[in-house]
Structure formats: structure tokens, C-alpha cells
Short mmCIF file of C-alpha atoms and ligand atoms in Angstrom, two decimals:
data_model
loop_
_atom_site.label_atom_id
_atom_site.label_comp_id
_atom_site.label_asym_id
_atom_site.label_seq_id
_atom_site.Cartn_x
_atom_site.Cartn_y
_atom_site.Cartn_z
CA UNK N 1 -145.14 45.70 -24.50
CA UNK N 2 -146.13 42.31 -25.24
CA UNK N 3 -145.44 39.88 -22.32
CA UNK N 4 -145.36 36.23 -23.44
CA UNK N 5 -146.29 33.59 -21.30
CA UNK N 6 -143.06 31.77 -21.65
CA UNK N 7 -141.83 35.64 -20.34
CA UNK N 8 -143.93 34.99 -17.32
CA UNK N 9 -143.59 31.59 -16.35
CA UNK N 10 -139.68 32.11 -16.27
CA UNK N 11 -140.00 35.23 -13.99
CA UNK N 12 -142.67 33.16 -11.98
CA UNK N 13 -140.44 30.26 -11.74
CA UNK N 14 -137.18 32.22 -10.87
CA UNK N 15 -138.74 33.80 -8.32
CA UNK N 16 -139.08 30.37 -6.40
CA UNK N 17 -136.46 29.87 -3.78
CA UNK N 18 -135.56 26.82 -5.50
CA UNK N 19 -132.68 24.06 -4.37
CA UNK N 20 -134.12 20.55 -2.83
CA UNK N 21 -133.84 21.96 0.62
CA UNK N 22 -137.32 19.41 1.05
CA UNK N 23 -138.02 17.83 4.48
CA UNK N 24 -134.46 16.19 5.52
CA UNK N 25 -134.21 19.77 7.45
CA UNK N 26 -132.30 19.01 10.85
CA UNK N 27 -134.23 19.39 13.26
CA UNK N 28 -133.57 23.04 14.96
CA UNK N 29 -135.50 22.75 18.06
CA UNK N 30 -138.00 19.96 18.90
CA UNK N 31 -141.35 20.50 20.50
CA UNK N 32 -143.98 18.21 21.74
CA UNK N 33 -147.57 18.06 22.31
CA UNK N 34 -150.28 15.74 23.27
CA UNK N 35 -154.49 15.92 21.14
CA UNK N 36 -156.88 14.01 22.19
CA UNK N 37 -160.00 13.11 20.03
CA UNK N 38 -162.96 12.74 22.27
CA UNK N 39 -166.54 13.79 22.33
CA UNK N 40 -167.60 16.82 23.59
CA UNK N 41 -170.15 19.68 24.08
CA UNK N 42 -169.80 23.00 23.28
CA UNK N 43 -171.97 26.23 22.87
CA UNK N 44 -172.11 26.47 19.28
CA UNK N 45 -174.80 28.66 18.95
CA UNK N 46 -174.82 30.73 22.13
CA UNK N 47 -175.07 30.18 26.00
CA UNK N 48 -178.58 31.21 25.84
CA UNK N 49 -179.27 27.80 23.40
CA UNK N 50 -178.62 24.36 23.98
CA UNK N 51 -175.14 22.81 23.85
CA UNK N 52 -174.03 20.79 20.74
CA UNK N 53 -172.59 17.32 20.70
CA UNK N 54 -169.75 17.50 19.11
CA UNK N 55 -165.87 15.57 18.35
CA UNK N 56 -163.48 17.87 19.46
CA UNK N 57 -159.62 17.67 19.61
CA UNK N 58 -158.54 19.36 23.68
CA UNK N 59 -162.55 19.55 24.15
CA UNK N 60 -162.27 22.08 21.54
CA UNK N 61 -163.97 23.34 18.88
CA UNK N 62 -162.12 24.47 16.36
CA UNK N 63 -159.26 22.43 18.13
CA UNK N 64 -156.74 24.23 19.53
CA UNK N 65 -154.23 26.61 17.51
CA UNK N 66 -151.16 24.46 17.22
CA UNK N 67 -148.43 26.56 17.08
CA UNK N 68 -144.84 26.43 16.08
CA UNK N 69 -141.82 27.96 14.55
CA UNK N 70 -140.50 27.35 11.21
CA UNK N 71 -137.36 24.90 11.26
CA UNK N 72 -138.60 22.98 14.35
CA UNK N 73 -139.43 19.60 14.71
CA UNK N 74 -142.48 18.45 16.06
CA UNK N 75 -143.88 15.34 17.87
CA UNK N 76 -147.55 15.21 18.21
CA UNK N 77 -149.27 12.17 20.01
CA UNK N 78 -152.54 11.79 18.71
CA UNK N 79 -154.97 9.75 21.43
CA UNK N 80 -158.38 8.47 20.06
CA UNK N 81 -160.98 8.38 22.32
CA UNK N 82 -163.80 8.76 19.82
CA UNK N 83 -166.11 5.63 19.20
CA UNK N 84 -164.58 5.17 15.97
CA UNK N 85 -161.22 5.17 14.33
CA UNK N 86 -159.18 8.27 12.95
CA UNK N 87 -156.17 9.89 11.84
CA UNK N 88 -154.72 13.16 11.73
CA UNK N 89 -153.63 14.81 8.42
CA UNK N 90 -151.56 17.87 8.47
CA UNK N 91 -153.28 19.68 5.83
CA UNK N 92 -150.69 21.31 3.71
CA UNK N 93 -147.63 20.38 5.73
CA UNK N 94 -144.88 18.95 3.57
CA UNK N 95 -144.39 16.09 6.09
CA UNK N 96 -142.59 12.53 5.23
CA UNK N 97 -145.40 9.77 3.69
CA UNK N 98 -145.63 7.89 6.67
CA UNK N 99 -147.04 10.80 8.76
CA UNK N 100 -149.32 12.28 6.16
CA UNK N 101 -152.14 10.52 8.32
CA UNK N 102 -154.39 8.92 5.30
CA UNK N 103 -156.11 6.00 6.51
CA UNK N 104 -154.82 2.07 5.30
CA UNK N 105 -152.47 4.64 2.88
CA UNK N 106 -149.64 5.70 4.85
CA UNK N 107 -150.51 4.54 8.37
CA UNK N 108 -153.41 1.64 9.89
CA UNK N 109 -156.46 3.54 11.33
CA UNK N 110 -155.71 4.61 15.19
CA UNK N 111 -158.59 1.92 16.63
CA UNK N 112 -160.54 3.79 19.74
CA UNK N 113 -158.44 3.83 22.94
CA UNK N 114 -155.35 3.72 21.02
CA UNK N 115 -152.78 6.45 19.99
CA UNK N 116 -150.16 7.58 17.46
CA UNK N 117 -147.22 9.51 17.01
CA UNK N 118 -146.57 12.02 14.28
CA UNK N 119 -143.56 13.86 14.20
CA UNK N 120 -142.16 15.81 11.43
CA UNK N 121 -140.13 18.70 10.52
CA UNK N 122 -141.40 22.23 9.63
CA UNK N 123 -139.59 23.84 6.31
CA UNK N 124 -142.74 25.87 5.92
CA UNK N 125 -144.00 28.57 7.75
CA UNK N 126 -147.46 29.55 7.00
CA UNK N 127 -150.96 29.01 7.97
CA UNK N 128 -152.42 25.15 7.88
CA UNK N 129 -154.47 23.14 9.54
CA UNK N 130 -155.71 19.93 11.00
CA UNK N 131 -158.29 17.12 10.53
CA UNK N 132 -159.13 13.07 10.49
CA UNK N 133 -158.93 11.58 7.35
CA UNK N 134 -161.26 8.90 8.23
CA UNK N 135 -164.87 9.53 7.16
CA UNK N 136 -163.89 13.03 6.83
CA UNK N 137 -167.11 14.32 5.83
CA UNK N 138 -168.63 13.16 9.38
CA UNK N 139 -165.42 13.35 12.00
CA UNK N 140 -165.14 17.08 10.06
CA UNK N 141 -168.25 18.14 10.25
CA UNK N 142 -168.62 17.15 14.15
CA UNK N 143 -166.25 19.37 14.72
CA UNK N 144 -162.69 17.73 14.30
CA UNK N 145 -160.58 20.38 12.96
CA UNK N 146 -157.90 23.27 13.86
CA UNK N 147 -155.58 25.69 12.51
CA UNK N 148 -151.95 24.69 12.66
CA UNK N 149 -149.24 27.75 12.33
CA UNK N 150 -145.97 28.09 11.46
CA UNK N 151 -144.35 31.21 12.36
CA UNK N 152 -141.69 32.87 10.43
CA UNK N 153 -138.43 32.97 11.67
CA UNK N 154 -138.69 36.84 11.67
CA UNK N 155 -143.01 37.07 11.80
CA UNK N 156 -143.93 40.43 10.18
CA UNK N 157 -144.30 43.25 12.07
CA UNK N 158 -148.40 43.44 13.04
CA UNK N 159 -150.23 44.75 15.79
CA UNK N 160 -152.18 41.11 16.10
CA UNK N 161 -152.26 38.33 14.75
CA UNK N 162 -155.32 36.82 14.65
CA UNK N 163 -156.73 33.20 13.85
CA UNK N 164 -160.49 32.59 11.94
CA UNK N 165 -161.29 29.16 11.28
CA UNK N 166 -164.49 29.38 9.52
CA UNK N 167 -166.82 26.54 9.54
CA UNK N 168 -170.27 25.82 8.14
CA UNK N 169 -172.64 23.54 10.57
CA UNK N 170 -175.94 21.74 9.58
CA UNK N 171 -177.93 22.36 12.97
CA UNK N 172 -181.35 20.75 13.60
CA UNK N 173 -183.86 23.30 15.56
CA UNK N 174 -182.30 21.72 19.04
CA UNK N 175 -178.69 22.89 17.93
CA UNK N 176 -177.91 19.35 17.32
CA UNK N 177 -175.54 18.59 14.22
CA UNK N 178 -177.99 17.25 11.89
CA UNK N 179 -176.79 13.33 11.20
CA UNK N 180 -177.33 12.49 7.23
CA UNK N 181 -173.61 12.89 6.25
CA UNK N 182 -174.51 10.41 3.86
CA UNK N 183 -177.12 12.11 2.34
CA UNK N 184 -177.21 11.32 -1.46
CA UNK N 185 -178.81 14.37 -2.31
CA UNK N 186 -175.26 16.62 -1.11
CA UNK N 187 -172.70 13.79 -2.53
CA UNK N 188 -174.10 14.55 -5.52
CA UNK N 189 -174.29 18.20 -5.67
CA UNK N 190 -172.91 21.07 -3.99
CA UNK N 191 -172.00 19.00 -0.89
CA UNK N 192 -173.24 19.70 2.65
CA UNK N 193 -174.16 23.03 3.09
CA UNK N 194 -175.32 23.96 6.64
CA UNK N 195 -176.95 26.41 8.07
CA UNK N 196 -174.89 28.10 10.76
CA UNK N 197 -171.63 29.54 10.04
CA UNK N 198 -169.08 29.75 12.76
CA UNK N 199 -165.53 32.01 13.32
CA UNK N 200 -163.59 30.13 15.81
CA UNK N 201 -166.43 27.92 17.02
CA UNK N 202 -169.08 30.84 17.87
CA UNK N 203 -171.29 32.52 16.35
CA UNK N 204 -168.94 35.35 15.83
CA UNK N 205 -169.56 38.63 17.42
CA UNK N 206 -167.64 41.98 16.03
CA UNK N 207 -163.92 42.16 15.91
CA UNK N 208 -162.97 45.58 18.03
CA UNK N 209 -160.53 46.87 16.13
CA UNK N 210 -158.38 50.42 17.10
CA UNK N 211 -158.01 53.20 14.76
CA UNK N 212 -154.50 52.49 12.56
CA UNK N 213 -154.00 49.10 13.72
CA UNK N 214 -152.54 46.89 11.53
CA UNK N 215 -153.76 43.03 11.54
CA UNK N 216 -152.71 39.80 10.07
CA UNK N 217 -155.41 37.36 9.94
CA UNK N 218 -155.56 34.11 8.91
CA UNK N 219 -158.56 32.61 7.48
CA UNK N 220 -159.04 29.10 7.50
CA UNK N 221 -162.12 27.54 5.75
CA UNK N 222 -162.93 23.88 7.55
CA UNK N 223 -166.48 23.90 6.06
CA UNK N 224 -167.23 20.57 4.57
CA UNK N 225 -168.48 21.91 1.41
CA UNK N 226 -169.37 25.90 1.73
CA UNK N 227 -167.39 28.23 -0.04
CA UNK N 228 -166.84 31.37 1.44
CA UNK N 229 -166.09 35.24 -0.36
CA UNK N 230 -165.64 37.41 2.18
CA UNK N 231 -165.99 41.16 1.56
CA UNK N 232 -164.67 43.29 4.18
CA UNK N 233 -167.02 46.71 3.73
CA UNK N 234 -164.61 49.95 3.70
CA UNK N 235 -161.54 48.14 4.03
CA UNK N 236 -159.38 46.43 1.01
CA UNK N 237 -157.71 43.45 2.78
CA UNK N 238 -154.08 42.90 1.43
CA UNK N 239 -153.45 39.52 0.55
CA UNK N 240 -149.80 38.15 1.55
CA UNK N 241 -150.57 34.54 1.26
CA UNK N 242 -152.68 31.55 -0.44
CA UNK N 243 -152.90 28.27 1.35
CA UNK N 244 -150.03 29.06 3.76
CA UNK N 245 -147.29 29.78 0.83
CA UNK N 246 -146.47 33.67 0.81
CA UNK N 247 -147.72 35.13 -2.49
CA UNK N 248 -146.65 39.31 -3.97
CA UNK N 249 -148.97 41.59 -1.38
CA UNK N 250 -151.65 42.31 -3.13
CA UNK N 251 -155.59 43.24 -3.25
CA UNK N 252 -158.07 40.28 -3.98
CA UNK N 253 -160.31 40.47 -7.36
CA UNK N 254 -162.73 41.70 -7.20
CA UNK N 255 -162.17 42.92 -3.24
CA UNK N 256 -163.23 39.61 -2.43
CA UNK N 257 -161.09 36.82 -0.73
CA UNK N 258 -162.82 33.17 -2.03
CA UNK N 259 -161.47 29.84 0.16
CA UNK N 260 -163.35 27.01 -1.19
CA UNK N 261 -163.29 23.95 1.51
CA UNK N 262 -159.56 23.57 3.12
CA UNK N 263 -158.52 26.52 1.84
CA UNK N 264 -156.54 29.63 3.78
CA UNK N 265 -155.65 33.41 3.07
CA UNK N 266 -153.18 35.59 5.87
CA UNK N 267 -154.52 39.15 4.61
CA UNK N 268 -153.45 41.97 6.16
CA UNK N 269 -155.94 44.93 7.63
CA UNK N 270 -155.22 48.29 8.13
CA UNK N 271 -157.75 49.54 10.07
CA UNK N 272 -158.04 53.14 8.77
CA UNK N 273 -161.47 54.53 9.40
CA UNK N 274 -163.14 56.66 12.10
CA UNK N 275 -163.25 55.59 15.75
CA UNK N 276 -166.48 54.47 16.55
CA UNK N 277 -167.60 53.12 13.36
CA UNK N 278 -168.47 49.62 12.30
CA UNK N 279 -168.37 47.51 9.07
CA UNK N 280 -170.03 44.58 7.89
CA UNK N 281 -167.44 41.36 7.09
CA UNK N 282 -169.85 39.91 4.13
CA UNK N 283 -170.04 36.30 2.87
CA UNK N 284 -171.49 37.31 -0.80
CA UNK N 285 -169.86 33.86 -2.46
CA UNK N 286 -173.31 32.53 -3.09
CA UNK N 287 -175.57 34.35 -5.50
CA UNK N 288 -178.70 33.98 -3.73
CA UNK N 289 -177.22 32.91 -0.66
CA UNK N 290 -174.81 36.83 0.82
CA UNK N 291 -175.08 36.92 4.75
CA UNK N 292 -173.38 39.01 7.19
CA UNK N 293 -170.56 36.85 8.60
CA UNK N 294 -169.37 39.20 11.31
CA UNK N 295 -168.61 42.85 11.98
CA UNK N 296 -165.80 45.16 12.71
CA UNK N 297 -165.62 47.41 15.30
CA UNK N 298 -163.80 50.54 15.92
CA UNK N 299 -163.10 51.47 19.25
CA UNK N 300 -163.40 54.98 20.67
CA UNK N 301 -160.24 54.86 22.32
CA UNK N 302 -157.36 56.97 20.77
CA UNK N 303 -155.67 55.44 17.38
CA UNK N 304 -152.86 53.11 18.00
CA UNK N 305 -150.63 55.24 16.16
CA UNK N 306 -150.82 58.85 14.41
CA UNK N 307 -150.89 57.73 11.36
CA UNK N 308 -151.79 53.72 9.19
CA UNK N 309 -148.17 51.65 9.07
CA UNK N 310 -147.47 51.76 5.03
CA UNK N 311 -144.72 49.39 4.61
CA UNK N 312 -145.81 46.91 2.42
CA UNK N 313 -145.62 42.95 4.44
CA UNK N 314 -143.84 40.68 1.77
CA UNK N 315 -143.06 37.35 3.38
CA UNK N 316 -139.98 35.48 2.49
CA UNK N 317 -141.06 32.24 0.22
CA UNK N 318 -140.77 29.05 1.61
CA UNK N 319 -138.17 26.38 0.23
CA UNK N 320 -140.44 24.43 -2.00
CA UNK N 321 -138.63 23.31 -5.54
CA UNK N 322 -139.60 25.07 -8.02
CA UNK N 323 -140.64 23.10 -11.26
CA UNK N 324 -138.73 23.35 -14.43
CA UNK N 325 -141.69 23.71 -16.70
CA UNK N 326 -139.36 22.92 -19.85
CA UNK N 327 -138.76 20.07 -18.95
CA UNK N 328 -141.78 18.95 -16.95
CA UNK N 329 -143.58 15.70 -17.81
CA UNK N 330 -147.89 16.52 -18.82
CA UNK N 331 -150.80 14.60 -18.02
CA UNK N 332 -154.09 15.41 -18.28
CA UNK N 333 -156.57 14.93 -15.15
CA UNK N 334 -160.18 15.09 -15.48
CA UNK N 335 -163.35 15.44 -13.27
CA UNK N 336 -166.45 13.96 -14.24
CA UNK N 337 -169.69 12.83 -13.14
CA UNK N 338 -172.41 14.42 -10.59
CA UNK N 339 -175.50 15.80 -11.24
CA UNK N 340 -176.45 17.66 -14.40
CA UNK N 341 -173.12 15.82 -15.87
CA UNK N 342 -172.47 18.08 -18.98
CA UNK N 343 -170.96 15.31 -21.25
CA UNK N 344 -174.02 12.95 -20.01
CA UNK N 345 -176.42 16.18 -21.11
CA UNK N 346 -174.56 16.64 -24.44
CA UNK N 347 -174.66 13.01 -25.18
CA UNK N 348 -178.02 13.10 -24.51
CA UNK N 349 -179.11 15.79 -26.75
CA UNK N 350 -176.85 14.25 -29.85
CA UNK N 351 -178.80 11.09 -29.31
CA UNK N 352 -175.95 9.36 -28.47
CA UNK N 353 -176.18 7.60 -25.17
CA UNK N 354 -177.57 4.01 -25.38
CA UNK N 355 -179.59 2.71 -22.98
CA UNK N 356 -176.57 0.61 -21.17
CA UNK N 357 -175.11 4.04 -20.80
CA UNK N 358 -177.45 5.50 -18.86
CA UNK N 359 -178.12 2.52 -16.89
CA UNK N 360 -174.52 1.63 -16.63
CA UNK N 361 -174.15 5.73 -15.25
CA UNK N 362 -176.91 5.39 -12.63
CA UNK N 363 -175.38 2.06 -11.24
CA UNK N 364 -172.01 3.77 -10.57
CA UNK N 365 -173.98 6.18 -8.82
CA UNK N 366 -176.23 4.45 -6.96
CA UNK N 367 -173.18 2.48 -5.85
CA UNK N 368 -171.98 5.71 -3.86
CA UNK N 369 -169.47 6.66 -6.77
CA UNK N 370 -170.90 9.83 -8.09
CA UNK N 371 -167.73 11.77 -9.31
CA UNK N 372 -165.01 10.38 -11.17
CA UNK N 373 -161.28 11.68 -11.84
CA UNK N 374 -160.14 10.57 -15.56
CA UNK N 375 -163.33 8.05 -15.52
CA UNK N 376 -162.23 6.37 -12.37
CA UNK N 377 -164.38 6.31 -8.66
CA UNK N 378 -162.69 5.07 -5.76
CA UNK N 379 -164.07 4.20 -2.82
CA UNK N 380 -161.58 3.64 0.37
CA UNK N 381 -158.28 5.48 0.78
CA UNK N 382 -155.78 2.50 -0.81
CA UNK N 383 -156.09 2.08 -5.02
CA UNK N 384 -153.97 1.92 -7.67
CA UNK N 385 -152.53 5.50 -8.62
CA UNK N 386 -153.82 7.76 -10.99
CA UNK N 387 -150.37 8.56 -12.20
CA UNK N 388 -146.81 7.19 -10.80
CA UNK N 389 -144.50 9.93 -10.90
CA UNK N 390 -140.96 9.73 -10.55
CA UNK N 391 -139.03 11.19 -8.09
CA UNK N 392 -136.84 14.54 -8.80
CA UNK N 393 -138.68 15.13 -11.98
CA UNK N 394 -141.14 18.07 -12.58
CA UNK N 395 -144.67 17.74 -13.59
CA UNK N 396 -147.33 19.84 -14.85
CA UNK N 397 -151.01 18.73 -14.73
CA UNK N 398 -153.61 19.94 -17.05
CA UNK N 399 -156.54 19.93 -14.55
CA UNK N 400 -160.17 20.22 -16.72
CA UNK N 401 -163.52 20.29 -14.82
CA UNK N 402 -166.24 18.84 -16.70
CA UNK N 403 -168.76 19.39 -14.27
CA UNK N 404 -171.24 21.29 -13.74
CA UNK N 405 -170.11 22.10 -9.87
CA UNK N 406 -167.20 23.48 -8.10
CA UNK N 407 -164.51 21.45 -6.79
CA UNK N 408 -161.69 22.51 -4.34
CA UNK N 409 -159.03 19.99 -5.36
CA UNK N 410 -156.28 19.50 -2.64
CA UNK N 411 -152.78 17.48 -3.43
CA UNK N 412 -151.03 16.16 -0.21
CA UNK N 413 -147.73 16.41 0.55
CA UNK N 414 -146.76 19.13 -1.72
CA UNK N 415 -147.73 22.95 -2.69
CA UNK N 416 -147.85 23.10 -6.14
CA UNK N 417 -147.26 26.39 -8.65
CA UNK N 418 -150.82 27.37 -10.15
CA UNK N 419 -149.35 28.13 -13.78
CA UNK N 420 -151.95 29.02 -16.04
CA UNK N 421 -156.20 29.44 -15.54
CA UNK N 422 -158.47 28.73 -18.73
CA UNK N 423 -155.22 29.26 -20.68
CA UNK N 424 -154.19 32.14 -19.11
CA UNK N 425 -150.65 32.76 -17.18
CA UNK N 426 -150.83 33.62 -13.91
CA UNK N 427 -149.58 37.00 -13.30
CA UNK N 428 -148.05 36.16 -10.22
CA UNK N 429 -146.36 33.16 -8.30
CA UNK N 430 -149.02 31.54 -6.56
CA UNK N 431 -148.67 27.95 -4.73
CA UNK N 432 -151.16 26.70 -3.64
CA UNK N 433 -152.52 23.06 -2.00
CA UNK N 434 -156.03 23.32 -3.11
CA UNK N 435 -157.45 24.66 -5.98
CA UNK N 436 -160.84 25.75 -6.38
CA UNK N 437 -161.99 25.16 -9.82
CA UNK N 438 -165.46 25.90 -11.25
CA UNK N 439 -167.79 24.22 -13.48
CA UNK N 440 -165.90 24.16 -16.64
CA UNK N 441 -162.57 25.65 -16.07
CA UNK N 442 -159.16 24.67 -16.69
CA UNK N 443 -155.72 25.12 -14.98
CA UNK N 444 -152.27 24.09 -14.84
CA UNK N 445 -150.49 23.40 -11.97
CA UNK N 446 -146.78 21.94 -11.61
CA UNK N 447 -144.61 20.56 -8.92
CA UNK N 448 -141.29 19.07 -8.19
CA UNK N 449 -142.41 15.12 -7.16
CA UNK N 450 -139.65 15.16 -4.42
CA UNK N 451 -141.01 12.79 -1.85
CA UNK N 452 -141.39 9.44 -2.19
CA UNK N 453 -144.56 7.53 -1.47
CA UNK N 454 -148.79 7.55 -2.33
CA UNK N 455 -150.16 10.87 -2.02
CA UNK N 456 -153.81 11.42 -2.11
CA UNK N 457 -155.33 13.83 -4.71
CA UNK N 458 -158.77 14.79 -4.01
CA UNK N 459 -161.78 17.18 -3.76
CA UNK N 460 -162.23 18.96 -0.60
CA UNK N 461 -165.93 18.97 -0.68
CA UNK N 462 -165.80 15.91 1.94
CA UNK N 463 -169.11 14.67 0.21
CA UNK N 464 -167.77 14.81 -3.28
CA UNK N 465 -164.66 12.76 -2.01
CA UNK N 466 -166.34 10.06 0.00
CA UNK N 467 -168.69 9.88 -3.41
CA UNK N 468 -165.33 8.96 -5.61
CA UNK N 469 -163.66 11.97 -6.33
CA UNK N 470 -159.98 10.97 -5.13
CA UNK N 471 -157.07 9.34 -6.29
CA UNK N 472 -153.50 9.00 -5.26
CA UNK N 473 -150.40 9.49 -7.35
CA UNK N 474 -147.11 7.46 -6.23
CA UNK N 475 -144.38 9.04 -6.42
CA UNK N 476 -141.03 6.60 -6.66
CU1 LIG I 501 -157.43 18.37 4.07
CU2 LIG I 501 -156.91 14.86 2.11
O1 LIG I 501 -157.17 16.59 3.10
CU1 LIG I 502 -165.92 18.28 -5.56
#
């Protein structure tokens, strides 16, 4: 049977729980919470090793699991008492503008010793997370980050639910976060890749498990720039959502779950082998570069049940509009620029790149703006938008990386539908807030532009964006 896309996109698209339900939700139950940013020192790397220095949100690092219910409203007071100024984004929250936390953007910088007050509602339940948006590739990488969950209104049924946020440190020998976050050398390449991977803050130790347990974990990659695939040895992890936004239950390609920067799975585990055993959790994303993240552990204690739950764990969609492709406006948006620059190499070889070209290319990046989206580098969180959008109508963007690097490329403020991949339909409904694209490939997305305001569009590799790789689209 021949399936055409159009076929596929319709049954995609009608599968969205669709309607402009959007973030005017009533507030059903308000809860409130205090985060302070201050520094702090934690053991990183062991109690046996020095402590690190780090920014931490409660003392914290990872900050702490925010938690909440889906349909609540929530009023966070943010308190800065780092020596610099800061924000909070809610990363993948569909939250008004004015609390989307982007510096000079949406709200003024909190100054040290000063506070603000976010408070949104919660359409979305799902797994997100935290972080400043102010020099994000230092305040991140010293340790400013933290999962933020919204529970269903009827959570799945699971033994546990468990919490990894996964972050990648750049340690000197004295367990001291090494300090060139400028470096030029990771703006313009992979980004800052460390050398000491964390689960939760720690260097993980094994997960004990119990025989027929079932788990939900949610895996949240903070890393500045390291791009995890995790291979769970004699298990196949069932995947029931991307980025917080429930997705068809289903096994990863490949068996392997990939999270560029900012990115999150929930999988679900059934632990089904032998008590006693233990399994490697693998970090292969890297050709050169596989390590053993963490184990599993099987207890010796009885199983938790006779026999592995089977009942698949579908979770209800959230109300995000879905777009109507049809009709959708198209623009084309296009990364450039970094090292190895393919269209610089092929000019090159055809001979045609004048001198003022290449000098005119290695002032822009000398200047700090090494990437560029459709020929523009930004600097600074305010500019004039890529795109203004208008508000109601659906969009699809034709996203082309012409790089030779990958890019995780986040949208605030909205999840959109990933339609098609180097021309290919998806084959199922996937929204997503980030995309991970690599060197040379193409993708669709769409969204509904349903909330006003400037919404920052950028790479997630905190080097690449500080380098120029953002924008912001308006929508009015
Ligand atoms: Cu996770 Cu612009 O952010
Ligand atoms: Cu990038």
C-alpha cells in the first residue's frame, strides 16, 4: 500500500488534540516556591576528592526537581545572589512572553541581590527544565540547571519514577570547573565538551533495580554542548515522550535514545532479567568517544511481581494547536558558518571566493560571531527578528544545516510538530522544542504562532549561541 505523505501528515496532524486551549488556562490550584542562585560547593566527583565551586539553585546541583501538577499555576521567586546577573528560563514551558526569562528580551536582567517573580500556568505536563539565560554557556556550565516536572493529571501507572539530569563538566586535575567558557577553539566547533559526565550531580553509581519492575525515567541532557546516545545493554527502553510532549510508545532507532544539549526522553524500563545481574547504561554517541555512563543493578531480593507489567504506557497529548499544514505560511531558515564551513570549502575549491571574502569571513569571526542563521550573527539577546509571524496563523519552517557540525536548535515558547527529515515524513507525531540536526540535514517543523511577543530561536550548544547562532521571531 502506498502511503503518501499528504496521507501521513493528515493522520499526524489529526491526531493533535487541537482547539486554542493555549495558556489563558484558569488557574486550578496555585503553588509557590522560593530558588535562590548562589554559589556553592558540592562533591562533584566524590567525597574522597576535592569539592567543586560551583552556582547552584537551593545549594544544589542539578537544582532541585521542581515539581508540579498539570493545570496549576505557579509562582516562583527567583533571588540572585550570584556575583552577576541572571534569569530563569523555563525550558520548554509554554509560559506568557513576559516570563520566558530571556535577558533585555522579555524581562531586565535580575542585578545581584535582587529578585523576580515568575508565575505562569501549566497546560503541559511533561518533563522540562530550568536554567539562566544570561551567559548561559558559563552560569550553565557552573552548575545552574534543574529538571522541572509536570505531572499528569492521572501519572501512569510505574513502580518509580525516576529523574536523570545528565550533565557534562570540564574539570581541571583539582576538580575545579575549568574557566575558558570563552574559549574560541569550542565556539567554533563542537562546543565545550568536558570531561566528567554527571547523573544527578554525581558521578553516578548503579541504579538497583528489582526483578519486573517497571520504571519511568526521565532523562534530561543540561550538558553545554555533549550529546549523549545512551544504550541500555539487555534492555530496549520504550520511549513515551520527546522533549516533554508524549509521543506513540515506541523503541528508539537503533536501541539508542540521542538528547543533543536541552533535550529530554521519559522512557519506560521493564526490568526483566535475572536477579543479581548487572548491565552497562552506555554513552556510544561519539564515534571515538563510547564510555560507560552508569550501570544497572538487579537486586537479589524476590521480583516485584510474578510476572513484567505489559500494558503498553500511552500518555494523553498535551493541548498544543496543531498546525494546519495546508494552509501554513514557509520560510526557509538556514545555519551557516563555523569551522570547516562547507559553502566557504566549496567556494574555495571553484575558485570563487575573493580575497574580501575570506577576509571579510575571518573578521565576523574573529568578532565572536562564528555561526550565522540565514547569514545573520547576533550578539546580545534583543535584535530585530528573523521572521515576524502573525498570530493564529500556522507556519512551517524549512530548517537546512549547512554546516559541517551538529546543532540542537531550541524554539521558546512553543513545541513545534517535527514534519518531515531530509524529505522524509515522519512516521509518527513527534513535538518537539529542540531539534538536533546534523551536518547537512534538513527538516520541517510547524507550529501554531499563538502567543504574542519575541521568542528566541537558537542553538543549544551554549558556545555556538553566544558565538551568533540565535535569533528571535515576533510573533504579533
Ligand atoms: Cu534552554 Cu533559550 O534555552
Ligand atoms: Cu550549534
Amino acid at each position: 500500500m502506498a502511503v503518501t505523505r499528504r496521507d501521513v501528515l493528515t493522520g499526524v496532524l489529526a491526531a493533535a488534540a487541537s482547539g486554542m486551549v493555549g495558556r489563558a488556562l484558569a488557574g486550578q490550584g496555585r503553588a509557590e516556591r522560593r530558588l535562590t542562585a548562589a554559589p556553592a560547593r558540592v562533591a562533584l566527583v566524590g567525597s574522597d576528592r576535592p569539592e567543586t565551586a560551583v552556582w547552584a539553585y537551593d545549594g544544589e546541583v542539578p537544582g532541585p526537581v521542581l515539581r508540579f501538577r498539570q493545570g496549576e499555576r505557579v509562582r516562583i521567586v527567583v533571588e540572585n545572589r550570584l556575583p552577576g546577573e541572571t534569569t530563569v528560563h523555563w525550558h520548554g514551558l509554554r509560559v506568557p512572553n513576559a516570563m520566558d526569562g530571556v535577558p533585555h528580551l522579555t524581562q531586565p536582567p535580575i542585578p545581584p541581590g535582587g529578585q523576580f517573580v515568575y508565575e505562569f500556568d501549566l497546560p503541559d505536563a511533561g518533563t522540562f527544565w530550568y536554567h539562566p539565560h544570561v551567559r548561559s554557556h558559563e552560569q550553565v556550565e557552573r552548575g545552574l540547571a534543574g529538571a522541572f516536572i509536570v505531572e499528569e493529571r492521572t501519572p501512569p501507572d510505574v513502580d518509580r519514577d525516576i529523574v536523570w539530569v545528565i550533565d557534562d563538566w570540564r574539570l581541571t586535575p583539582e576538580a575545579e570547573i575549568a574557566p575558558d567558557f570563552d574559549a574560541f577553539f569550542d565556539a567554533s566547533h563542537a562546543g565545550r565538551l568536558g570531561n566528567t559526565v554527571t547523573v544527578n550531580g554525581r558521578l553516578p553509581t548503579a541504579l538497583a533495580v528489582r526483578r519486573n519492575e517497571r520504571l519511568r525515567l526521565r532523562l534530561v541532557n543540561v550538558s553545554n554542548a555533549r550529546i549523549l546516545g545512551l544504550v541500555f545493554e539487555g534492555h530496549v527502553p520504550t520511549v513515551i515522550a520527546l522533549d516533554g510532549q508524549p509521543v506513540a510508545p515506541h523503541a528508539p532507532a537503533g536501541g539508542r535514545i540521542v538528547l543533543g544539549p536541552a533535550m529530554r526522553a521519559d522512557i519506560v524500563l521493564d526490568m526483566t532479567a535475572e536477579p543479581g545481574r548487572s548491565y552497562a547504561v552506555l554513552d556510544t554517541f561519539y564515534p571515538n568517544g563510547a564510555y560507560r555512563l552508569t550501570d544497572i543493578t538487579y537486586e537479589k531480593s524476590a521480583p516485584v511481581r510474578p510476572r513484567p507489567l505489559t500494558a503498553a504506557v500511552a500518555l494523553p497529548a498535551n493541548p498544543i494547536p496543531a498546525p494546519e499544514l495546508d494552509r501554513a505560511e514557509r520560510h526557509t531558515i538556514e545555519f551557516g558558518g563555523g569551522m570547516m564551513d562547507p559553502k566557504l570549502m566549496r567556494a574555495m575549491q571553484a575558485g570563487s571566493l575573493s580575497q574580501a571574502d575570506v577576509a571579510a569571513v575571518r573578521e565576523r569571526m574573529r568578532a565572536g560571531r562564528i555561526w550565522t542563521i540565514n547569514g545573520q550573527s547576533v550578539l546580545g539577546h534583543a535584535h530585530e527578528p528573523l521572521l515576524t509571524l502573525r498570530r493564529g496563523r500556522s507556519y512551517v519552517l524549512a530548517l537546512r544545516n549547512e554546516t559541517a557540525w551538529h546543532h540542537p536548535m531550541h524554539l521558546h515558547g512553543t513545541a513545534f510538530h517535527v514534519v518531515s527529515r531530509n524529505g522524509r515524513p515522519l512516521l509518527r507525531r513527534v513535538l518537539q522544542d529542540t531539534i538536533l540536526m546534523a551536518p547537512g540535514e534538513t527538516a520541517e517543523i510547524a507550529f501554531v504562532a499563538d502567543e504574542p511577543g519575541d521568542w528566541m530561536f537558537h542553538c543549544h550548544i551554549l558556545e555556538h549561541q553566544a558565538a551568533g547562532m540565535m535569533g528571535t521571531f515576533r510573533i504579533s
